[in-house]
Short mmCIF file of C-alpha atoms and ligand atoms in Angstrom, two decimals:
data_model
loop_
_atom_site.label_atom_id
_atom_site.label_comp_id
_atom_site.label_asym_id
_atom_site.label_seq_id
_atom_site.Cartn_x
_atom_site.Cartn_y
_atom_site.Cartn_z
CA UNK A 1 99.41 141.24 132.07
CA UNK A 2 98.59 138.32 134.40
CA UNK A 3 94.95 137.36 134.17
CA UNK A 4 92.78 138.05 137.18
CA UNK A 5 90.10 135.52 138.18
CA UNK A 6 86.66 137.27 137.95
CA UNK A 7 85.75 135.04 141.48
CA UNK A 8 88.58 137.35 143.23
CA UNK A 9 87.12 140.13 142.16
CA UNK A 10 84.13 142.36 142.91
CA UNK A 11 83.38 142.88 138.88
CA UNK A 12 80.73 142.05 137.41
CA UNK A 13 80.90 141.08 133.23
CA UNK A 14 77.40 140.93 131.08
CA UNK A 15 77.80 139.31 128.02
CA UNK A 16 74.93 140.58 125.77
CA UNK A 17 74.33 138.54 122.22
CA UNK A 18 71.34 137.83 119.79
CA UNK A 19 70.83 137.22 116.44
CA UNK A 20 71.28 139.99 114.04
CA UNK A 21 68.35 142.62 114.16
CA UNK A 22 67.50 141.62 117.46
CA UNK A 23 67.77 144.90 119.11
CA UNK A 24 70.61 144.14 121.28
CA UNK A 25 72.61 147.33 120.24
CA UNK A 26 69.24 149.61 121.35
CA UNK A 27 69.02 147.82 124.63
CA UNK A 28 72.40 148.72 125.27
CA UNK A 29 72.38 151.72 124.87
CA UNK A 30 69.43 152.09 126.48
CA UNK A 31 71.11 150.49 129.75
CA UNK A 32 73.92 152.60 129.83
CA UNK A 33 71.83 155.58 130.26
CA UNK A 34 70.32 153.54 132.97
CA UNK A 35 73.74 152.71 134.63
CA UNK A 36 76.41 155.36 133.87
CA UNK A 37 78.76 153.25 135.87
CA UNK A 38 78.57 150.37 133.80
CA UNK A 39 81.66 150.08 131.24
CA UNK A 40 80.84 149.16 127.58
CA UNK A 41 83.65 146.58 126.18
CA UNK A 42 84.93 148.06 122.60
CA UNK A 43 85.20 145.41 120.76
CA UNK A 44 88.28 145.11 117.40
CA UNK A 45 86.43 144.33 114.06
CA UNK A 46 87.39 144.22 110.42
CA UNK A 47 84.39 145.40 109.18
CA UNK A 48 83.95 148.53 107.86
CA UNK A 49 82.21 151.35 109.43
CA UNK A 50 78.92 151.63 108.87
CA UNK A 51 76.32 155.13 108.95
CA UNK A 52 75.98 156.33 112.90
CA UNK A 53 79.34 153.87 114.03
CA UNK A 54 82.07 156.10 116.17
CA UNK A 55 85.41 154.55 115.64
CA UNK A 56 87.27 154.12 119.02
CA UNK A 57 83.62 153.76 120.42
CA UNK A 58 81.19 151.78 118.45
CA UNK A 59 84.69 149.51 117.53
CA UNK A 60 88.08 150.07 117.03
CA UNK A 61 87.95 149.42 113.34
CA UNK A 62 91.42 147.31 112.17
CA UNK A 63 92.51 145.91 109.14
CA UNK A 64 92.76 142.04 108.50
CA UNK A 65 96.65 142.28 108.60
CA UNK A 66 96.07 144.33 111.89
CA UNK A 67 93.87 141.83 113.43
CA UNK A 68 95.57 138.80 112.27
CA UNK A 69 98.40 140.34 114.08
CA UNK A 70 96.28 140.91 117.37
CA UNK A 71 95.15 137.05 117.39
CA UNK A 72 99.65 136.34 117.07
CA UNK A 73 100.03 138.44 120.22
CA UNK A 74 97.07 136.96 122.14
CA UNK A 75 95.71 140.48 122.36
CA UNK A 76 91.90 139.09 122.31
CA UNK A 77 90.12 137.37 125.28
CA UNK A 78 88.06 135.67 122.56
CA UNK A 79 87.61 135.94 118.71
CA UNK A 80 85.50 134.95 116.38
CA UNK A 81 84.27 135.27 112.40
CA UNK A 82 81.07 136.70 112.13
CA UNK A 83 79.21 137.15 109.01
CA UNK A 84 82.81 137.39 107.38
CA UNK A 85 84.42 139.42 109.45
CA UNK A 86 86.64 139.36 112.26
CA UNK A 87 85.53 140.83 115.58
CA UNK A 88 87.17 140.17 118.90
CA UNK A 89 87.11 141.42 122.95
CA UNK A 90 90.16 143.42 124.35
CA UNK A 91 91.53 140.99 126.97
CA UNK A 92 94.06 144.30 128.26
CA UNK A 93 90.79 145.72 128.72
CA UNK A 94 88.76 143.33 130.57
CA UNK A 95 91.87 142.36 132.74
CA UNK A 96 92.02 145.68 134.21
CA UNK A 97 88.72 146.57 134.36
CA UNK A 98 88.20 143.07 136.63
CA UNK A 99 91.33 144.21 138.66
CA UNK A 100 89.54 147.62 139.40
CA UNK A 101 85.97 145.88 140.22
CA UNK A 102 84.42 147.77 137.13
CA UNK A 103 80.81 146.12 135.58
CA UNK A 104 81.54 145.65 132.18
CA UNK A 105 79.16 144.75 129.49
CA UNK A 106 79.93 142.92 126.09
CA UNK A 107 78.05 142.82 123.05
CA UNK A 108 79.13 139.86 121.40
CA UNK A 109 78.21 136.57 119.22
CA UNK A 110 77.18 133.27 120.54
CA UNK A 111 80.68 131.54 120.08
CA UNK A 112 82.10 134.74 121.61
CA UNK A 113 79.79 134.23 124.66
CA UNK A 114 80.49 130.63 125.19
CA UNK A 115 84.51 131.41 125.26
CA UNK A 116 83.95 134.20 128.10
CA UNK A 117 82.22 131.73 129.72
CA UNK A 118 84.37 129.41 129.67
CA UNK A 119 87.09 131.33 131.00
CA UNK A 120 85.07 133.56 133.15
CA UNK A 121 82.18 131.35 134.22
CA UNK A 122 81.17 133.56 136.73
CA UNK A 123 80.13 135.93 134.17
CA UNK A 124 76.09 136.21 133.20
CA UNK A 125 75.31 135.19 129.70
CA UNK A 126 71.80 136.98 128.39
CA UNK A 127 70.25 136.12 125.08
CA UNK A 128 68.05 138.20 123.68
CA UNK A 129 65.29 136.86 121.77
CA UNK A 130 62.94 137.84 118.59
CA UNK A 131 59.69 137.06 119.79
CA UNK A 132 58.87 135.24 116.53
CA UNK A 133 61.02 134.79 112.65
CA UNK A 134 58.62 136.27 110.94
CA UNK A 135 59.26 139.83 113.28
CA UNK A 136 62.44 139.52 113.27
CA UNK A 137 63.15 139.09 109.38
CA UNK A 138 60.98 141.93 109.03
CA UNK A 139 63.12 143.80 111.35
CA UNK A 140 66.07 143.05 109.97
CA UNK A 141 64.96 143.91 106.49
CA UNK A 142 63.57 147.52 108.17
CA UNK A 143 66.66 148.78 109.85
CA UNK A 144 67.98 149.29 106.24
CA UNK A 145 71.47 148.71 106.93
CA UNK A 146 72.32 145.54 105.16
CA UNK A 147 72.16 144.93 101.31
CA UNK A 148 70.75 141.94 100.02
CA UNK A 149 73.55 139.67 100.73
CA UNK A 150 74.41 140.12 103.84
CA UNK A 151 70.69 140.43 104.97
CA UNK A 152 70.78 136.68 104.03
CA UNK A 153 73.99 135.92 105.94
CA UNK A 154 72.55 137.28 109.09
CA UNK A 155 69.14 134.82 108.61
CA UNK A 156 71.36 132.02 107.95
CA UNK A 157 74.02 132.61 110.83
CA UNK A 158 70.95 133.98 113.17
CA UNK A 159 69.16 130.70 112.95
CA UNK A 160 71.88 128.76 113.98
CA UNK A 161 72.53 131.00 116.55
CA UNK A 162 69.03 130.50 117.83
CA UNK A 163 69.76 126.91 118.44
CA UNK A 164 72.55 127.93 120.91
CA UNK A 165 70.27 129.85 123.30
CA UNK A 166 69.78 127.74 126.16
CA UNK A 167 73.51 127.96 126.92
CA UNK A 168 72.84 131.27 128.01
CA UNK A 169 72.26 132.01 131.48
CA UNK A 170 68.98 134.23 130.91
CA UNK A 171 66.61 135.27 127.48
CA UNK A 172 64.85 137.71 127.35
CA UNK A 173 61.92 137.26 124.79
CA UNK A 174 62.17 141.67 122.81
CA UNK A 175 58.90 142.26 121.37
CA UNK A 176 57.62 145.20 123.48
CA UNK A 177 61.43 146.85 123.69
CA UNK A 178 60.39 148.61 126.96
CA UNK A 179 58.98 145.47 128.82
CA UNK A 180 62.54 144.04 127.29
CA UNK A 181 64.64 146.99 128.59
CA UNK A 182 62.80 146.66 132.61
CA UNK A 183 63.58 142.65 132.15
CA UNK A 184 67.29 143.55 131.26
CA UNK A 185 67.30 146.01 134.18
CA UNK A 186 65.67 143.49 136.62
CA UNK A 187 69.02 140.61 136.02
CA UNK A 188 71.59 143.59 136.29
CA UNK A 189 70.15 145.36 139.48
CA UNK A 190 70.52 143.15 141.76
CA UNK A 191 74.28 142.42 140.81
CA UNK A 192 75.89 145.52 140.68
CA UNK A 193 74.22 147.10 143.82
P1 5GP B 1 77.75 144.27 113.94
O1 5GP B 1 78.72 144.19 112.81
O2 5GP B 1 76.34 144.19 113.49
O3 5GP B 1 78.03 145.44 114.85
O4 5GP B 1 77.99 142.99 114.84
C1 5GP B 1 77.87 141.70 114.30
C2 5GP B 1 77.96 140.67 115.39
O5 5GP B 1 79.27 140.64 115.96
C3 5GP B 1 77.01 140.93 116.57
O6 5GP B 1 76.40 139.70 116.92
C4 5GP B 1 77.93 141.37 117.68
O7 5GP B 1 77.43 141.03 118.95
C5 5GP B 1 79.17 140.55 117.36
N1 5GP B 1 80.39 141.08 117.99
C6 5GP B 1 80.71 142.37 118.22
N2 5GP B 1 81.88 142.45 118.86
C7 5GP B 1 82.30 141.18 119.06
C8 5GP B 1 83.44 140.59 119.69
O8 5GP B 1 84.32 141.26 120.21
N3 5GP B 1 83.53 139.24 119.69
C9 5GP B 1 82.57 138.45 119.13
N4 5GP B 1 82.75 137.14 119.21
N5 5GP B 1 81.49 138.96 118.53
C10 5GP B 1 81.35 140.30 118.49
#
C-alpha cells in the first residue's frame, strides 16, 4: 500500500503514552465512550494475555517467530521492545484509516511516539503524567497485575521514560482522573470537530 501523507488528509492520529500504571489505558477507554467515532489502533504484541485483555481487541497477540516475521515484511509503522516484549502499530491499518479521514488513537511507548512523529509529524503527541513517584509506584503496585519482577521493570523503564516527556506535544498531569479525562477531552475537541 502506498503511504498517504497525514497533511493530505482530513485524519486526525492521537498518540497516547505514559509510564506504566499511569492510567493511560482508563483514559482511553474512557474517551472512546466520549467519541464513538474515534478509531482505537490495535496494536501486535508478544506478550501474553493478561486477565480482562480481548485478543483481536485489546492486541492481536503473536508469537516472536510471528512478529519477527511482521518487522521482515515492514508490516509495522513503528516497533519497539517494551519491558521485553515486542509490541508494534499496524501501518495497513493506519494507512487506510488516514486515506478514509478516520481519527485514530494509539496507545503506545515513548520510542513508539517519537517514530509516528517522525513520520507523521502532524500527529499530536500527549503524555500523560503521574502527578508524583511516590503515587504512581503505589499505583502500580495496586493494580495487581504485575509480579515482582516486572513491577520493577516498569519503575526502571518508566523513569526513563519520564525524561522523554517534553517531546510530547501536550501532558497532562492524572491525579484527579476526571479533571485528567475533561483535559484529554479539551486537546481532542477542537480537532476532530
Ligand atoms: P501493556 O503490555 O501494559 O499493555 O503495554 C506496555 C506498553 O507498551 C505501554 O506503554 C503501551 O503503550 C505500549 N504499547 C502498546 N502497543 C504498542 C505499540 O504498538 N507500539 C509501541 N511502541 N508501544 C506499544
Amino acid at each position: 500500500m502506498t503511504e498517504v501523507p497525514i497533511k493530505s488528509s482530513n485524519a486526525n492520529l492521537f498518540i497516547l503514552s505514559s509510564v506504566a500504571g499511569g492510567g493511560k489505558s482508563t483514559l482511553i477507554g474512557k474517551l472512546l465512550t466520549e467519541f464513538p467515532f474515534l478509531k482505537f489502533s490495535i496494536s501486535s504484541t508478544t506478550r501474553k494475555p493478561r486477565k480482562g485483555d480481548i485478543p483481536g481487541i485489546s492486541y492481536n497477540f503473536l508469537s516472536v517467530d510471528e512478529f519477527e516475521k511482521g518487522i521482515s515484511n515492514n508490516q509495522f509503522l513503528e516497533w519497539a521492545k517494551v519491558h521485553g516484549n515486542y509490541y508494534g502499530t499496524p501501518r495497513d491499518y493506519i494507512e487506510s484509516a488516514i486515506r478514509n479521514n478516520e481519527n485514530i488513537i494509539l496507545d503506545i511507548d515513548v520510542q513508539g511516539a517519537r517514530l509516528v512523529k517522525q513520520q507523521l509529524p502532524n500527529s499530536k503527541s500527549i503524555f500523560i503524567l503521574p502527578p508524583s513517584e511516590e503515587i504512581w509506584i503505589q499505583r502500580l503496585i495496586g493494580r495487581g497485575s504485575d509480579d515482582e519482577e516486572s513491577i520493577q521493570r516498569r519503575i526502571e523503564n518508566g523513569r526513563k521514560e519520564l525524561l522523554e516527556k517534553d517531546q510530547f506535544d501536550y501532558q497532562i498531569v492524572n491525579d484527579d482522573l476526571e479533571t485528567a479525562l475533561q483535559e484529554l477531552i479539551s486537546i481532542i475537541r477542537p480537532n476532530i470537530t
